[in-house]
Short mmCIF file of C-alpha atoms in Angstrom, two decimals:
data_model
loop_
_atom_site.label_atom_id
_atom_site.label_comp_id
_atom_site.label_asym_id
_atom_site.label_seq_id
_atom_site.Cartn_x
_atom_site.Cartn_y
_atom_site.Cartn_z
CA UNK A 1 -46.97 -34.87 45.22
CA UNK A 2 -49.00 -34.72 48.45
CA UNK A 3 -47.60 -33.42 51.69
CA UNK A 4 -47.85 -36.89 53.21
CA UNK A 5 -45.75 -38.35 50.43
CA UNK A 6 -43.23 -35.61 50.94
CA UNK A 7 -42.91 -36.43 54.65
CA UNK A 8 -42.34 -40.08 53.87
CA UNK A 9 -39.66 -39.12 51.40
CA UNK A 10 -37.92 -36.92 53.94
CA UNK A 11 -37.97 -39.67 56.52
CA UNK A 12 -36.67 -42.19 54.01
CA UNK A 13 -33.83 -39.88 53.10
CA UNK A 14 -32.93 -39.35 56.75
CA UNK A 15 -32.99 -43.09 57.40
CA UNK A 16 -30.86 -43.58 54.33
CA UNK A 17 -28.33 -41.17 55.75
CA UNK A 18 -28.16 -43.09 59.03
CA UNK A 19 -27.91 -46.43 57.24
CA UNK A 20 -25.07 -45.17 55.08
CA UNK A 21 -23.18 -43.90 58.11
CA UNK A 22 -23.50 -47.30 59.75
CA UNK A 23 -22.44 -49.00 56.55
CA UNK A 24 -19.35 -46.84 56.28
CA UNK A 25 -18.58 -47.22 59.99
CA UNK A 26 -18.64 -51.01 59.64
CA UNK A 27 -15.54 -50.75 57.44
CA UNK A 28 -17.00 -53.03 54.77
CA UNK A 29 -15.48 -52.60 51.32
CA UNK A 30 -17.52 -50.39 49.07
CA UNK A 31 -19.60 -52.44 46.63
CA UNK A 32 -18.48 -50.58 43.56
CA UNK A 33 -18.94 -53.51 41.18
CA UNK A 34 -22.47 -54.16 42.41
CA UNK A 35 -23.30 -50.50 42.04
CA UNK A 36 -22.20 -50.41 38.41
CA UNK A 37 -24.08 -53.59 37.62
CA UNK A 38 -27.24 -52.15 39.12
CA UNK A 39 -26.97 -49.00 37.11
CA UNK A 40 -26.19 -50.55 33.77
CA UNK A 41 -28.89 -53.22 34.13
CA UNK A 42 -32.62 -52.83 34.28
CA UNK A 43 -33.85 -49.66 35.94
CA UNK A 44 -35.20 -49.91 39.45
CA UNK A 45 -38.82 -51.02 39.83
CA UNK A 46 -40.21 -47.97 41.59
CA UNK A 47 -39.41 -44.34 40.87
CA UNK A 48 -38.50 -43.66 44.48
CA UNK A 49 -36.03 -46.49 44.94
CA UNK A 50 -32.53 -45.34 45.73
CA UNK A 51 -29.36 -45.82 43.72
CA UNK A 52 -26.06 -46.93 45.23
CA UNK A 53 -23.13 -44.79 44.18
CA UNK A 54 -19.53 -44.25 45.15
CA UNK A 55 -17.23 -41.34 44.56
CA UNK A 56 -13.97 -39.97 45.91
CA UNK A 57 -14.43 -36.62 47.59
CA UNK A 58 -11.40 -34.70 48.86
CA UNK A 59 -9.34 -37.90 48.67
CA UNK A 60 -11.83 -39.97 50.69
CA UNK A 61 -14.06 -42.71 49.25
CA UNK A 62 -17.75 -42.29 49.96
CA UNK A 63 -20.61 -44.71 49.33
CA UNK A 64 -24.19 -43.48 49.34
CA UNK A 65 -27.63 -44.71 48.38
CA UNK A 66 -29.65 -41.80 47.12
CA UNK A 67 -32.90 -40.91 45.44
CA UNK A 68 -32.07 -40.49 41.72
CA UNK A 69 -33.19 -36.85 41.96
CA UNK A 70 -30.35 -35.93 44.33
CA UNK A 71 -28.00 -33.41 42.81
CA UNK A 72 -24.29 -33.57 43.49
CA UNK A 73 -24.68 -30.39 45.56
CA UNK A 74 -27.39 -31.92 47.75
CA UNK A 75 -25.35 -35.11 48.14
CA UNK A 76 -22.40 -33.05 49.37
CA UNK A 77 -24.36 -30.78 51.67
CA UNK A 78 -27.23 -32.94 52.95
CA UNK A 79 -25.76 -36.43 52.91
CA UNK A 80 -22.04 -35.91 53.52
CA UNK A 81 -22.09 -32.78 55.69
CA UNK A 82 -19.80 -30.93 53.28
CA UNK A 83 -21.63 -27.61 53.54
CA UNK A 84 -18.79 -25.48 52.16
CA UNK A 85 -20.33 -25.68 48.68
CA UNK A 86 -23.27 -23.29 48.75
CA UNK A 87 -26.75 -23.35 47.27
CA UNK A 88 -27.51 -19.96 45.79
CA UNK A 89 -29.85 -20.07 42.81
CA UNK A 90 -29.87 -23.89 42.37
CA UNK A 91 -30.08 -23.29 38.60
CA UNK A 92 -26.46 -22.84 37.49
CA UNK A 93 -26.65 -19.08 37.30
CA UNK A 94 -24.77 -17.93 40.41
CA UNK A 95 -21.81 -20.31 40.72
CA UNK A 96 -21.96 -20.64 44.54
CA UNK A 97 -22.09 -24.44 44.16
CA UNK A 98 -18.96 -24.70 41.99
CA UNK A 99 -16.79 -27.76 42.70
CA UNK A 100 -14.02 -29.52 40.79
CA UNK A 101 -14.87 -32.86 39.19
CA UNK A 102 -11.84 -34.69 37.84
CA UNK A 103 -10.07 -31.32 38.00
CA UNK A 104 -12.73 -29.38 36.10
CA UNK A 105 -15.06 -26.78 37.55
CA UNK A 106 -18.79 -27.46 37.26
CA UNK A 107 -22.04 -26.31 38.86
CA UNK A 108 -22.79 -29.13 41.33
CA UNK A 109 -26.44 -28.02 41.48
CA UNK A 110 -26.95 -28.87 37.79
CA UNK A 111 -25.60 -32.38 38.01
CA UNK A 112 -27.14 -35.58 39.33
CA UNK A 113 -25.07 -37.31 42.00
CA UNK A 114 -25.71 -40.62 40.23
CA UNK A 115 -23.89 -39.30 37.16
CA UNK A 116 -20.68 -38.95 39.17
CA UNK A 117 -20.11 -42.61 39.98
CA UNK A 118 -16.35 -43.10 40.38
CA UNK A 119 -15.51 -39.42 39.93
CA UNK A 120 -12.82 -37.54 41.84
CA UNK A 121 -14.48 -34.52 43.42
CA UNK A 122 -12.75 -31.62 45.16
CA UNK A 123 -14.75 -29.15 47.22
CA UNK A 124 -13.60 -26.07 49.11
CA UNK A 125 -12.99 -28.35 52.12
CA UNK A 126 -10.39 -30.29 50.15
CA UNK A 127 -8.25 -27.50 48.70
CA UNK A 128 -5.98 -26.74 51.65
CA UNK A 129 -3.02 -28.95 52.53
CA UNK A 130 -3.63 -29.41 56.24
CA UNK A 131 -3.31 -25.94 57.75
CA UNK A 132 -1.65 -24.58 54.64
CA UNK A 133 -4.19 -22.75 52.52
CA UNK A 134 -4.32 -23.29 48.77
CA UNK A 135 -2.65 -20.30 47.06
CA UNK A 136 -6.04 -19.12 45.75
CA UNK A 137 -7.53 -19.29 49.26
CA UNK A 138 -4.54 -17.39 50.69
CA UNK A 139 -4.84 -14.74 47.97
CA UNK A 140 -8.57 -14.22 48.72
CA UNK A 141 -7.65 -13.61 52.37
CA UNK A 142 -4.73 -11.32 51.52
CA UNK A 143 -6.75 -9.27 49.02
CA UNK A 144 -9.97 -9.27 51.04
CA UNK A 145 -11.76 -10.94 48.12
CA UNK A 146 -15.14 -11.20 49.85
CA UNK A 147 -17.60 -9.45 52.09
CA UNK A 148 -20.34 -11.78 53.36
CA UNK A 149 -18.45 -14.85 52.14
CA UNK A 150 -21.41 -16.83 50.80
CA UNK A 151 -20.15 -16.95 47.21
CA UNK A 152 -16.52 -17.41 48.24
CA UNK A 153 -16.21 -21.22 48.20
CA UNK A 154 -17.65 -21.23 44.68
CA UNK A 155 -15.47 -18.31 43.62
CA UNK A 156 -12.33 -20.06 44.88
CA UNK A 157 -13.13 -23.46 43.35
CA UNK A 158 -14.04 -21.73 40.09
CA UNK A 159 -10.78 -19.73 40.14
CA UNK A 160 -8.72 -22.89 40.74
CA UNK A 161 -10.38 -24.59 37.76
CA UNK A 162 -10.16 -21.44 35.65
CA UNK A 163 -6.42 -20.95 36.22
CA UNK A 164 -5.89 -24.54 35.12
CA UNK A 165 -7.87 -23.78 31.93
CA UNK A 166 -5.62 -20.81 31.20
CA UNK A 167 -2.55 -22.94 31.86
CA UNK A 168 -3.92 -25.54 29.41
CA UNK A 169 -4.10 -22.77 26.81
CA UNK A 170 -7.89 -22.59 26.49
CA UNK A 171 -9.04 -19.37 24.81
CA UNK A 172 -11.94 -17.25 26.09
CA UNK A 173 -14.39 -14.69 24.76
CA UNK A 174 -11.99 -12.01 26.03
CA UNK A 175 -9.01 -13.37 24.08
CA UNK A 176 -7.89 -11.24 21.14
CA UNK A 177 -8.15 -14.34 18.95
CA UNK A 178 -8.87 -17.98 19.64
CA UNK A 179 -5.51 -19.26 18.36
CA UNK A 180 -3.06 -17.44 20.66
CA UNK A 181 -2.09 -18.62 24.13
CA UNK A 182 -4.06 -16.71 26.78
CA UNK A 183 -2.62 -14.92 29.82
CA UNK A 184 -4.35 -14.26 33.16
CA UNK A 185 -5.05 -10.57 32.50
CA UNK A 186 -7.81 -8.69 34.29
CA UNK A 187 -10.06 -8.86 31.21
CA UNK A 188 -9.50 -12.63 30.89
CA UNK A 189 -10.21 -13.22 34.60
CA UNK A 190 -13.41 -11.16 34.53
CA UNK A 191 -14.73 -12.96 31.45
CA UNK A 192 -13.78 -16.43 32.69
CA UNK A 193 -15.30 -15.82 36.15
CA UNK A 194 -18.66 -14.61 34.78
CA UNK A 195 -20.36 -17.76 36.03
CA UNK A 196 -19.74 -16.67 39.64
CA UNK A 197 -21.82 -13.84 41.02
CA UNK A 198 -20.92 -11.85 44.14
CA UNK A 199 -23.89 -9.84 45.37
CA UNK A 200 -21.63 -7.88 47.74
CA UNK A 201 -19.79 -6.87 44.54
CA UNK A 202 -16.33 -7.67 45.86
CA UNK A 203 -15.27 -8.10 42.25
CA UNK A 204 -12.23 -5.77 42.25
CA UNK A 205 -10.70 -7.65 45.17
CA UNK A 206 -11.67 -11.04 43.75
CA UNK A 207 -9.91 -10.18 40.48
CA UNK A 208 -6.86 -8.91 42.40
CA UNK A 209 -6.74 -12.12 44.44
CA UNK A 210 -6.92 -14.30 41.35
CA UNK A 211 -4.21 -12.24 39.60
CA UNK A 212 -1.94 -12.73 42.61
CA UNK A 213 -2.72 -16.42 42.79
CA UNK A 214 -2.08 -16.85 39.05
CA UNK A 215 1.54 -15.87 39.62
CA UNK A 216 1.94 -18.33 42.47
CA UNK A 217 0.03 -21.39 41.34
CA UNK B 1 -38.53 -32.52 40.70
CA UNK B 2 -40.85 -35.36 39.69
CA UNK B 3 -39.63 -38.86 40.55
CA UNK B 4 -37.79 -40.77 37.85
CA UNK B 5 -35.71 -43.89 37.42
CA UNK B 6 -32.15 -43.71 36.19
CA UNK B 7 -29.94 -45.97 34.13
CA UNK B 8 -26.56 -45.55 32.57
CA UNK B 9 -26.48 -46.68 28.97
CA UNK B 10 -23.89 -49.29 27.99
CA UNK B 11 -23.85 -48.45 24.30
CA UNK B 12 -25.53 -46.23 21.72
CA UNK B 13 -28.14 -48.67 20.50
CA UNK B 14 -29.11 -49.73 24.01
CA UNK B 15 -29.52 -46.07 24.92
CA UNK B 16 -31.74 -45.36 21.93
CA UNK B 17 -33.83 -48.47 22.62
CA UNK B 18 -34.15 -47.63 26.33
CA UNK B 19 -35.66 -44.25 25.52
CA UNK B 20 -37.74 -45.50 22.58
CA UNK B 21 -39.57 -48.12 24.67
CA UNK B 22 -40.75 -45.56 27.26
CA UNK B 23 -42.80 -42.59 26.05
CA UNK B 24 -41.77 -40.43 29.02
CA UNK B 25 -38.07 -41.29 28.93
CA UNK B 26 -35.29 -38.85 28.05
CA UNK B 27 -31.57 -38.90 27.41
CA UNK B 28 -29.43 -37.00 29.88
CA UNK B 29 -25.85 -35.92 29.28
CA UNK B 30 -24.47 -32.72 30.83
CA UNK B 31 -27.91 -32.02 32.26
CA UNK B 32 -27.32 -28.28 32.45
CA UNK B 33 -30.57 -27.50 30.64
CA UNK B 34 -32.63 -30.61 31.40
CA UNK B 35 -32.11 -30.52 35.19
CA UNK B 36 -32.86 -26.80 35.25
CA UNK B 37 -36.20 -27.56 33.56
CA UNK B 38 -36.86 -30.65 35.70
CA UNK B 39 -36.45 -28.63 38.89
CA UNK B 40 -39.15 -26.30 37.61
CA UNK B 41 -41.21 -29.33 36.53
CA UNK B 42 -41.38 -28.05 32.99
CA UNK B 43 -39.64 -31.27 31.95
CA UNK B 44 -41.10 -34.30 33.74
CA UNK B 45 -39.40 -37.44 32.45
CA UNK B 46 -40.17 -40.63 34.36
CA UNK B 47 -36.96 -42.31 33.24
CA UNK B 48 -33.50 -40.93 32.44
CA UNK B 49 -30.96 -42.70 30.26
CA UNK B 50 -27.50 -41.34 31.02
CA UNK B 51 -25.46 -41.17 27.81
CA UNK B 52 -22.69 -38.94 29.17
CA UNK B 53 -20.13 -41.76 29.38
CA UNK B 54 -20.71 -43.29 25.97
CA UNK B 55 -17.50 -43.27 23.91
CA UNK B 56 -18.68 -40.38 21.72
CA UNK B 57 -16.20 -37.86 23.12
CA UNK B 58 -13.62 -37.70 20.35
CA UNK B 59 -12.98 -35.16 17.59
CA UNK B 60 -11.67 -36.93 14.51
CA UNK B 61 -10.46 -35.93 11.05
CA UNK B 62 -12.77 -37.02 8.22
CA UNK B 63 -11.40 -38.42 4.93
CA UNK B 64 -12.79 -35.29 3.22
CA UNK B 65 -10.67 -32.99 5.38
CA UNK B 66 -13.36 -31.97 7.83
CA UNK B 67 -13.92 -32.86 11.47
CA UNK B 68 -16.29 -35.33 13.07
CA UNK B 69 -17.28 -34.12 16.53
CA UNK B 70 -18.60 -36.78 18.88
CA UNK B 71 -21.99 -35.94 20.42
CA UNK B 72 -20.51 -36.17 23.92
CA UNK B 73 -17.62 -33.77 23.30
CA UNK B 74 -17.96 -31.06 25.95
CA UNK B 75 -18.45 -27.48 24.79
CA UNK B 76 -15.20 -26.44 26.51
CA UNK B 77 -13.17 -29.19 24.83
CA UNK B 78 -14.64 -28.35 21.43
CA UNK B 79 -13.86 -24.64 21.83
CA UNK B 80 -10.28 -25.39 22.93
CA UNK B 81 -9.47 -28.00 20.28
CA UNK B 82 -6.47 -26.72 18.27
CA UNK B 83 -8.00 -27.90 14.96
CA UNK B 84 -11.27 -26.11 15.66
CA UNK B 85 -9.44 -22.95 16.75
CA UNK B 86 -7.30 -22.82 13.60
CA UNK B 87 -9.73 -24.14 10.96
CA UNK B 88 -13.16 -23.21 12.36
CA UNK B 89 -12.43 -20.18 14.57
CA UNK B 90 -16.05 -18.98 14.39
CA UNK B 91 -17.12 -22.20 16.10
CA UNK B 92 -14.71 -21.61 18.98
CA UNK B 93 -15.84 -17.99 19.17
CA UNK B 94 -19.51 -18.97 19.25
CA UNK B 95 -18.97 -21.58 21.97
CA UNK B 96 -16.92 -19.18 24.08
CA UNK B 97 -19.61 -16.51 23.72
CA UNK B 98 -22.15 -18.89 25.27
CA UNK B 99 -22.86 -19.84 28.91
CA UNK B 100 -20.19 -19.86 31.65
CA UNK B 101 -16.95 -21.78 32.14
CA UNK B 102 -18.70 -24.19 34.50
CA UNK B 103 -21.58 -24.87 32.10
CA UNK B 104 -19.28 -25.33 29.10
CA UNK B 105 -17.36 -27.96 31.06
CA UNK B 106 -20.54 -30.06 31.33
CA UNK B 107 -22.65 -29.22 28.28
CA UNK B 108 -22.33 -31.66 25.38
CA UNK B 109 -22.33 -30.95 21.66
CA UNK B 110 -25.64 -32.75 21.08
CA UNK B 111 -27.19 -31.23 24.20
CA UNK B 112 -26.27 -27.75 23.04
CA UNK B 113 -28.13 -28.38 19.75
CA UNK B 114 -31.17 -29.75 21.59
CA UNK B 115 -31.38 -27.17 24.39
CA UNK B 116 -34.79 -25.60 24.84
CA UNK B 117 -35.79 -21.98 24.51
CA UNK B 118 -35.30 -19.57 27.43
CA UNK B 119 -38.63 -17.80 26.68
CA UNK B 120 -39.78 -16.56 30.09
CA UNK B 121 -43.34 -17.73 29.42
CA UNK B 122 -42.12 -21.23 28.57
CA UNK B 123 -40.40 -21.15 31.97
CA UNK B 124 -43.45 -19.79 33.84
CA UNK B 125 -45.96 -22.58 34.48
CA UNK B 126 -48.63 -20.05 35.47
CA UNK B 127 -48.72 -18.63 31.95
CA UNK B 128 -50.02 -20.13 28.71
CA UNK B 129 -47.39 -21.58 26.40
CA UNK B 130 -48.07 -23.68 23.33
CA UNK B 131 -44.61 -25.22 23.53
CA UNK B 132 -45.02 -26.37 27.13
CA UNK B 133 -48.76 -27.06 26.96
CA UNK B 134 -49.98 -27.40 23.37
CA UNK B 135 -53.19 -25.47 22.75
CA UNK B 136 -52.89 -23.22 25.81
CA UNK B 137 -51.87 -20.15 23.81
CA UNK B 138 -48.81 -17.93 23.62
CA UNK B 139 -48.39 -15.30 26.32
CA UNK B 140 -45.38 -13.78 24.59
CA UNK B 141 -47.41 -12.47 21.62
CA UNK B 142 -48.90 -9.68 23.71
CA UNK B 143 -46.44 -9.90 26.60
CA UNK B 144 -42.86 -8.92 27.33
CA UNK B 145 -41.33 -10.09 24.09
CA UNK B 146 -38.08 -8.21 24.00
CA UNK B 147 -36.04 -11.44 23.62
CA UNK B 148 -38.32 -13.03 21.03
CA UNK B 149 -38.17 -13.98 17.37
CA UNK B 150 -38.60 -11.62 14.44
CA UNK B 151 -38.09 -14.31 11.78
CA UNK B 152 -39.65 -17.76 11.35
CA UNK B 153 -42.14 -17.37 14.19
CA UNK B 154 -45.87 -18.13 14.08
CA UNK B 155 -49.03 -17.02 15.84
CA UNK B 156 -48.57 -20.06 18.08
CA UNK B 157 -45.01 -19.33 19.23
CA UNK B 158 -42.38 -16.61 18.93
CA UNK B 159 -39.66 -18.23 21.06
CA UNK B 160 -36.03 -18.18 19.87
CA UNK B 161 -33.48 -20.97 19.82
CA UNK B 162 -30.81 -19.91 22.31
CA UNK B 163 -27.68 -21.68 21.01
CA UNK B 164 -24.62 -19.79 19.76
CA UNK B 165 -22.79 -22.96 18.74
CA UNK B 166 -25.61 -24.01 16.42
CA UNK B 167 -25.49 -20.68 14.57
CA UNK B 168 -21.81 -21.15 13.73
CA UNK B 169 -22.42 -24.79 12.77
CA UNK B 170 -25.24 -23.69 10.48
CA UNK B 171 -22.93 -21.29 8.64
CA UNK B 172 -20.41 -24.13 8.39
CA UNK B 173 -22.94 -26.54 6.77
CA UNK B 174 -22.64 -29.12 9.55
CA UNK B 175 -24.28 -32.52 9.26
CA UNK B 176 -25.91 -34.19 12.27
CA UNK B 177 -25.50 -37.96 12.57
CA UNK B 178 -28.05 -39.96 14.55
CA UNK B 179 -28.81 -43.52 15.58
CA UNK B 180 -32.41 -44.68 15.49
CA UNK B 181 -33.89 -47.09 18.03
CA UNK B 182 -33.69 -49.93 15.47
CA UNK B 183 -29.93 -49.38 15.20
CA UNK B 184 -30.01 -47.69 11.79
CA UNK B 185 -28.11 -44.44 11.30
CA UNK B 186 -29.12 -41.34 9.42
CA UNK B 187 -27.63 -37.95 8.63
CA UNK B 188 -29.55 -34.69 8.87
CA UNK B 189 -28.34 -31.35 7.50
CA UNK B 190 -28.18 -28.97 10.44
CA UNK B 191 -30.63 -26.66 8.70
CA UNK B 192 -33.20 -29.47 8.78
CA UNK B 193 -32.66 -30.47 12.43
CA UNK B 194 -34.79 -27.77 14.03
CA UNK B 195 -38.39 -27.19 12.99
CA UNK B 196 -40.23 -23.92 12.72
CA UNK B 197 -43.11 -23.66 15.18
CA UNK B 198 -46.04 -23.25 12.75
CA UNK B 199 -49.03 -24.66 14.67
CA UNK B 200 -46.97 -27.26 16.60
CA UNK B 201 -44.26 -25.42 18.53
CA UNK B 202 -43.87 -28.35 20.94
CA UNK B 203 -42.36 -30.36 18.06
CA UNK B 204 -38.93 -28.77 17.97
CA UNK B 205 -36.73 -31.09 15.91
CA UNK B 206 -36.82 -33.68 13.15
CA UNK B 207 -35.68 -36.36 15.60
CA UNK B 208 -37.99 -39.23 16.50
CA UNK B 209 -38.47 -40.40 20.10
CA UNK B 210 -35.38 -42.40 21.03
CA UNK B 211 -33.37 -41.16 18.09
CA UNK B 212 -29.98 -40.14 19.41
CA UNK B 213 -27.43 -37.69 18.01
CA UNK B 214 -24.06 -39.44 17.83
CA UNK B 215 -21.90 -36.85 16.03
CA UNK B 216 -21.78 -33.56 14.20
CA UNK B 217 -19.64 -33.52 11.07
CA UNK B 218 -18.09 -30.37 9.70
CA UNK B 219 -17.13 -30.28 6.01
CA UNK B 220 -13.65 -28.94 5.19
CA UNK B 221 -13.14 -25.41 6.44
CA UNK B 222 -14.63 -22.93 3.92
CA UNK B 223 -12.19 -20.51 2.29
CA UNK B 224 -12.22 -16.97 3.65
CA UNK B 225 -12.35 -15.25 7.00
CA UNK B 226 -14.76 -16.44 9.72
CA UNK B 227 -16.24 -14.12 12.33
CA UNK B 228 -18.82 -14.74 15.06
CA UNK B 229 -20.29 -11.62 16.64
CA UNK B 230 -22.74 -11.67 19.55
CA UNK B 231 -24.75 -8.70 20.79
CA UNK B 232 -26.23 -9.06 24.29
CA UNK B 233 -27.40 -7.10 27.31
CA UNK B 234 -24.26 -7.73 29.36
CA UNK B 235 -20.72 -8.52 28.33
CA UNK B 236 -20.71 -12.15 29.46
CA UNK B 237 -23.00 -15.03 30.43
CA UNK B 238 -26.10 -13.72 28.63
CA UNK B 239 -28.15 -15.00 25.72
CA UNK B 240 -27.92 -13.23 22.40
CA UNK B 241 -30.20 -10.41 21.40
CA UNK B 242 -28.68 -10.88 17.97
CA UNK B 243 -25.68 -12.87 16.80
CA UNK B 244 -24.02 -13.14 13.39
CA UNK B 245 -21.83 -15.90 11.96
CA UNK B 246 -20.13 -14.77 8.75
CA UNK B 247 -17.63 -16.35 6.38
CA UNK B 248 -16.33 -14.07 3.63
CA UNK B 249 -13.89 -14.96 0.87
CA UNK B 250 -12.49 -12.17 -1.28
CA UNK B 251 -10.92 -12.03 -4.72
CA UNK B 252 -9.36 -8.62 -5.24
CA UNK B 253 -11.93 -6.14 -4.00
CA UNK B 254 -14.84 -8.43 -4.85
CA UNK B 255 -16.54 -10.98 -2.64
CA UNK B 256 -16.07 -14.45 -4.05
CA UNK B 257 -17.92 -16.44 -1.43
CA UNK B 258 -20.10 -15.64 1.54
CA UNK B 259 -22.00 -17.49 4.24
CA UNK B 260 -24.22 -15.82 6.76
CA UNK B 261 -26.27 -17.19 9.65
CA UNK B 262 -27.90 -15.21 12.43
CA UNK B 263 -28.96 -16.16 15.95
CA UNK B 264 -31.22 -14.74 18.64
CA UNK B 265 -33.83 -13.77 16.07
CA UNK B 266 -35.60 -16.98 15.09
CA UNK B 267 -36.86 -20.34 16.42
CA UNK B 268 -33.81 -22.00 14.85
CA UNK B 269 -30.33 -20.98 13.74
CA UNK B 270 -31.19 -18.79 10.76
CA UNK B 271 -29.20 -19.21 7.55
CA UNK B 272 -29.71 -16.25 5.22
CA UNK B 273 -29.12 -17.61 1.72
CA UNK B 274 -30.69 -14.56 0.01
CA UNK B 275 -28.16 -12.31 1.70
CA UNK B 276 -25.37 -14.63 0.56
CA UNK B 277 -26.58 -14.35 -3.08
CA UNK B 278 -26.48 -10.57 -2.71
CA UNK B 279 -22.91 -10.65 -1.47
CA UNK B 280 -21.33 -13.10 -3.91
CA UNK B 281 -19.76 -11.18 -6.80
CA UNK B 282 -20.42 -7.78 -5.21
CA UNK B 283 -17.72 -5.24 -4.38
CA UNK B 284 -16.71 -5.43 -0.71
CA UNK B 285 -18.36 -2.13 0.10
CA UNK B 286 -20.74 -0.82 2.71
CA UNK B 287 -23.55 -0.73 0.18
CA UNK B 288 -23.24 -4.47 -0.49
CA UNK B 289 -23.27 -5.14 3.27
CA UNK B 290 -26.36 -2.96 3.68
CA UNK B 291 -28.14 -4.70 0.83
CA UNK B 292 -27.27 -8.08 2.36
CA UNK B 293 -28.54 -6.95 5.77
CA UNK B 294 -31.82 -5.70 4.26
CA UNK B 295 -32.21 -8.99 2.43
CA UNK B 296 -31.51 -11.08 5.56
CA UNK B 297 -34.22 -9.27 7.53
CA UNK B 298 -36.65 -8.86 4.60
CA UNK B 299 -39.44 -10.92 6.14
CA UNK B 300 -38.88 -9.82 9.73
CA UNK B 301 -41.91 -9.04 11.92
CA UNK B 302 -41.61 -7.28 15.27
CA UNK B 303 -44.08 -7.87 18.09
CA UNK B 304 -43.53 -4.66 19.98
CA UNK B 305 -40.86 -5.36 22.56
CA UNK B 306 -38.56 -6.96 20.03
CA UNK B 307 -38.98 -4.39 17.22
CA UNK B 308 -35.48 -3.11 17.97
CA UNK B 309 -33.99 -6.45 16.94
CA UNK B 310 -34.68 -5.77 13.26
CA UNK B 311 -32.45 -2.67 12.93
CA UNK B 312 -30.02 -4.15 15.47
CA UNK B 313 -29.62 -7.32 13.40
CA UNK B 314 -29.03 -5.26 10.26
CA UNK B 315 -26.35 -3.20 11.97
CA UNK B 316 -24.75 -6.32 13.44
CA UNK B 317 -24.66 -7.97 10.00
CA UNK B 318 -23.08 -4.87 8.38
CA UNK B 319 -20.50 -4.59 11.14
CA UNK B 320 -19.63 -8.31 11.12
CA UNK B 321 -19.24 -8.36 7.32
CA UNK B 322 -16.99 -5.28 7.50
CA UNK B 323 -14.77 -7.04 10.05
CA UNK B 324 -14.77 -10.27 8.03
CA UNK B 325 -13.64 -8.65 4.76
CA UNK B 326 -10.79 -6.83 6.50
CA UNK B 327 -8.93 -10.06 7.04
CA UNK B 328 -10.35 -12.05 4.12
#
């Protein structure tokens, strides 16, 4: 792609952002049915044409029209201003972009926004209940589970999803066998959190925070 | 990322047809491997057909007493399924030894089978790679080849298949069900799904363009104890240097039945039938395990950096068999 093309793309994306804001501000109902029809019908004529999509993020409906290449992470950060989810490696290796989709933790950098039509998404911005922190957030503060803080939103979202997986009885590589019910031991937490890297190496405090939160959640 | 168009498939046949009619189209499900490669412009599809919401997400009992796993069942759901955990524990173990919690929540059963190699030269567009650019050469032959294949490789490619799940499924004699673009279905034994590189390493599977995996069927659980053992550089979230999937059935102090597949050592999940012949009928002793390990690695060729994999694989096989017979 030439640099000129790139500039046009950037401008188009920016304009799209403004248009979407106006659209939302107008209070018009979100065209969810139209969006589905568009996506299940013939593909768009030009590769660069944008796709309408709607999803519920932190209990608020959002409608966007995005380039098909937009990842869920970029939709959150660049188009919705939800910059709590972080871009670390952008390849699913560091976990800084972890969000909850329909209650499950995923790497938002390795997912196309268009694939999340209709999904319920929770980011770090949506975990607290008003001024009351989520128990995992409170435990990270109490146990000093971070240094620079860049990986922390991903760590916390991952821990929330992970504790739910333990509660659902999912085994892990650290489980003595795959049949028994797991418990949130240190070994289990370390194994299950291996998709989240902390380059400050705050791991001992992160594990302590998650152990505390496991008792509360 | 190169531009592409996107559509969500309404049903299996429409999905297969949508890919078949466009030479540069691809299926996308979890996207954990495809999007990684698209960001690096190693994969450059011009059209994506999203199959992640097709109703292929169930695990069902088969009339024969096995399980039929829908192609869209997520790796995490498959690993946590109570029937898989009790009847095919090595499959749960293999899945849980792979990737991270976040990736397993997205990655599909079919996508896991079809994931591409993590060969660093395949990933580096500045280096020759016959898989990425047919005819350009293989930089791994004389390069840093610590992670590469010692079995089944060719002078054109020594990349390994990275899946853990597929190694366990290979030991379990899984069958792969597909739908062709014309709507017809076919079944492929898992051992025939992946191709060896020979002179065409860019042709990785027996699937035609637009042919879609719809399910993986497991025959009834084999008698005996199942063990999946993975050896890697760090304790979690790392690809295998060597992995072993073993099923051992004992009768007294003799081995009545054995199945052995190894991963991390070949361009495809590597079933070692010769080693199984060695084991069946033998006493469950260290010497039988050693003989089986020698047999499994009989044709192995190191390329320098990966020479260590040959003795490592033998030790891993001996150790895994010893663990398997304990509880068999």
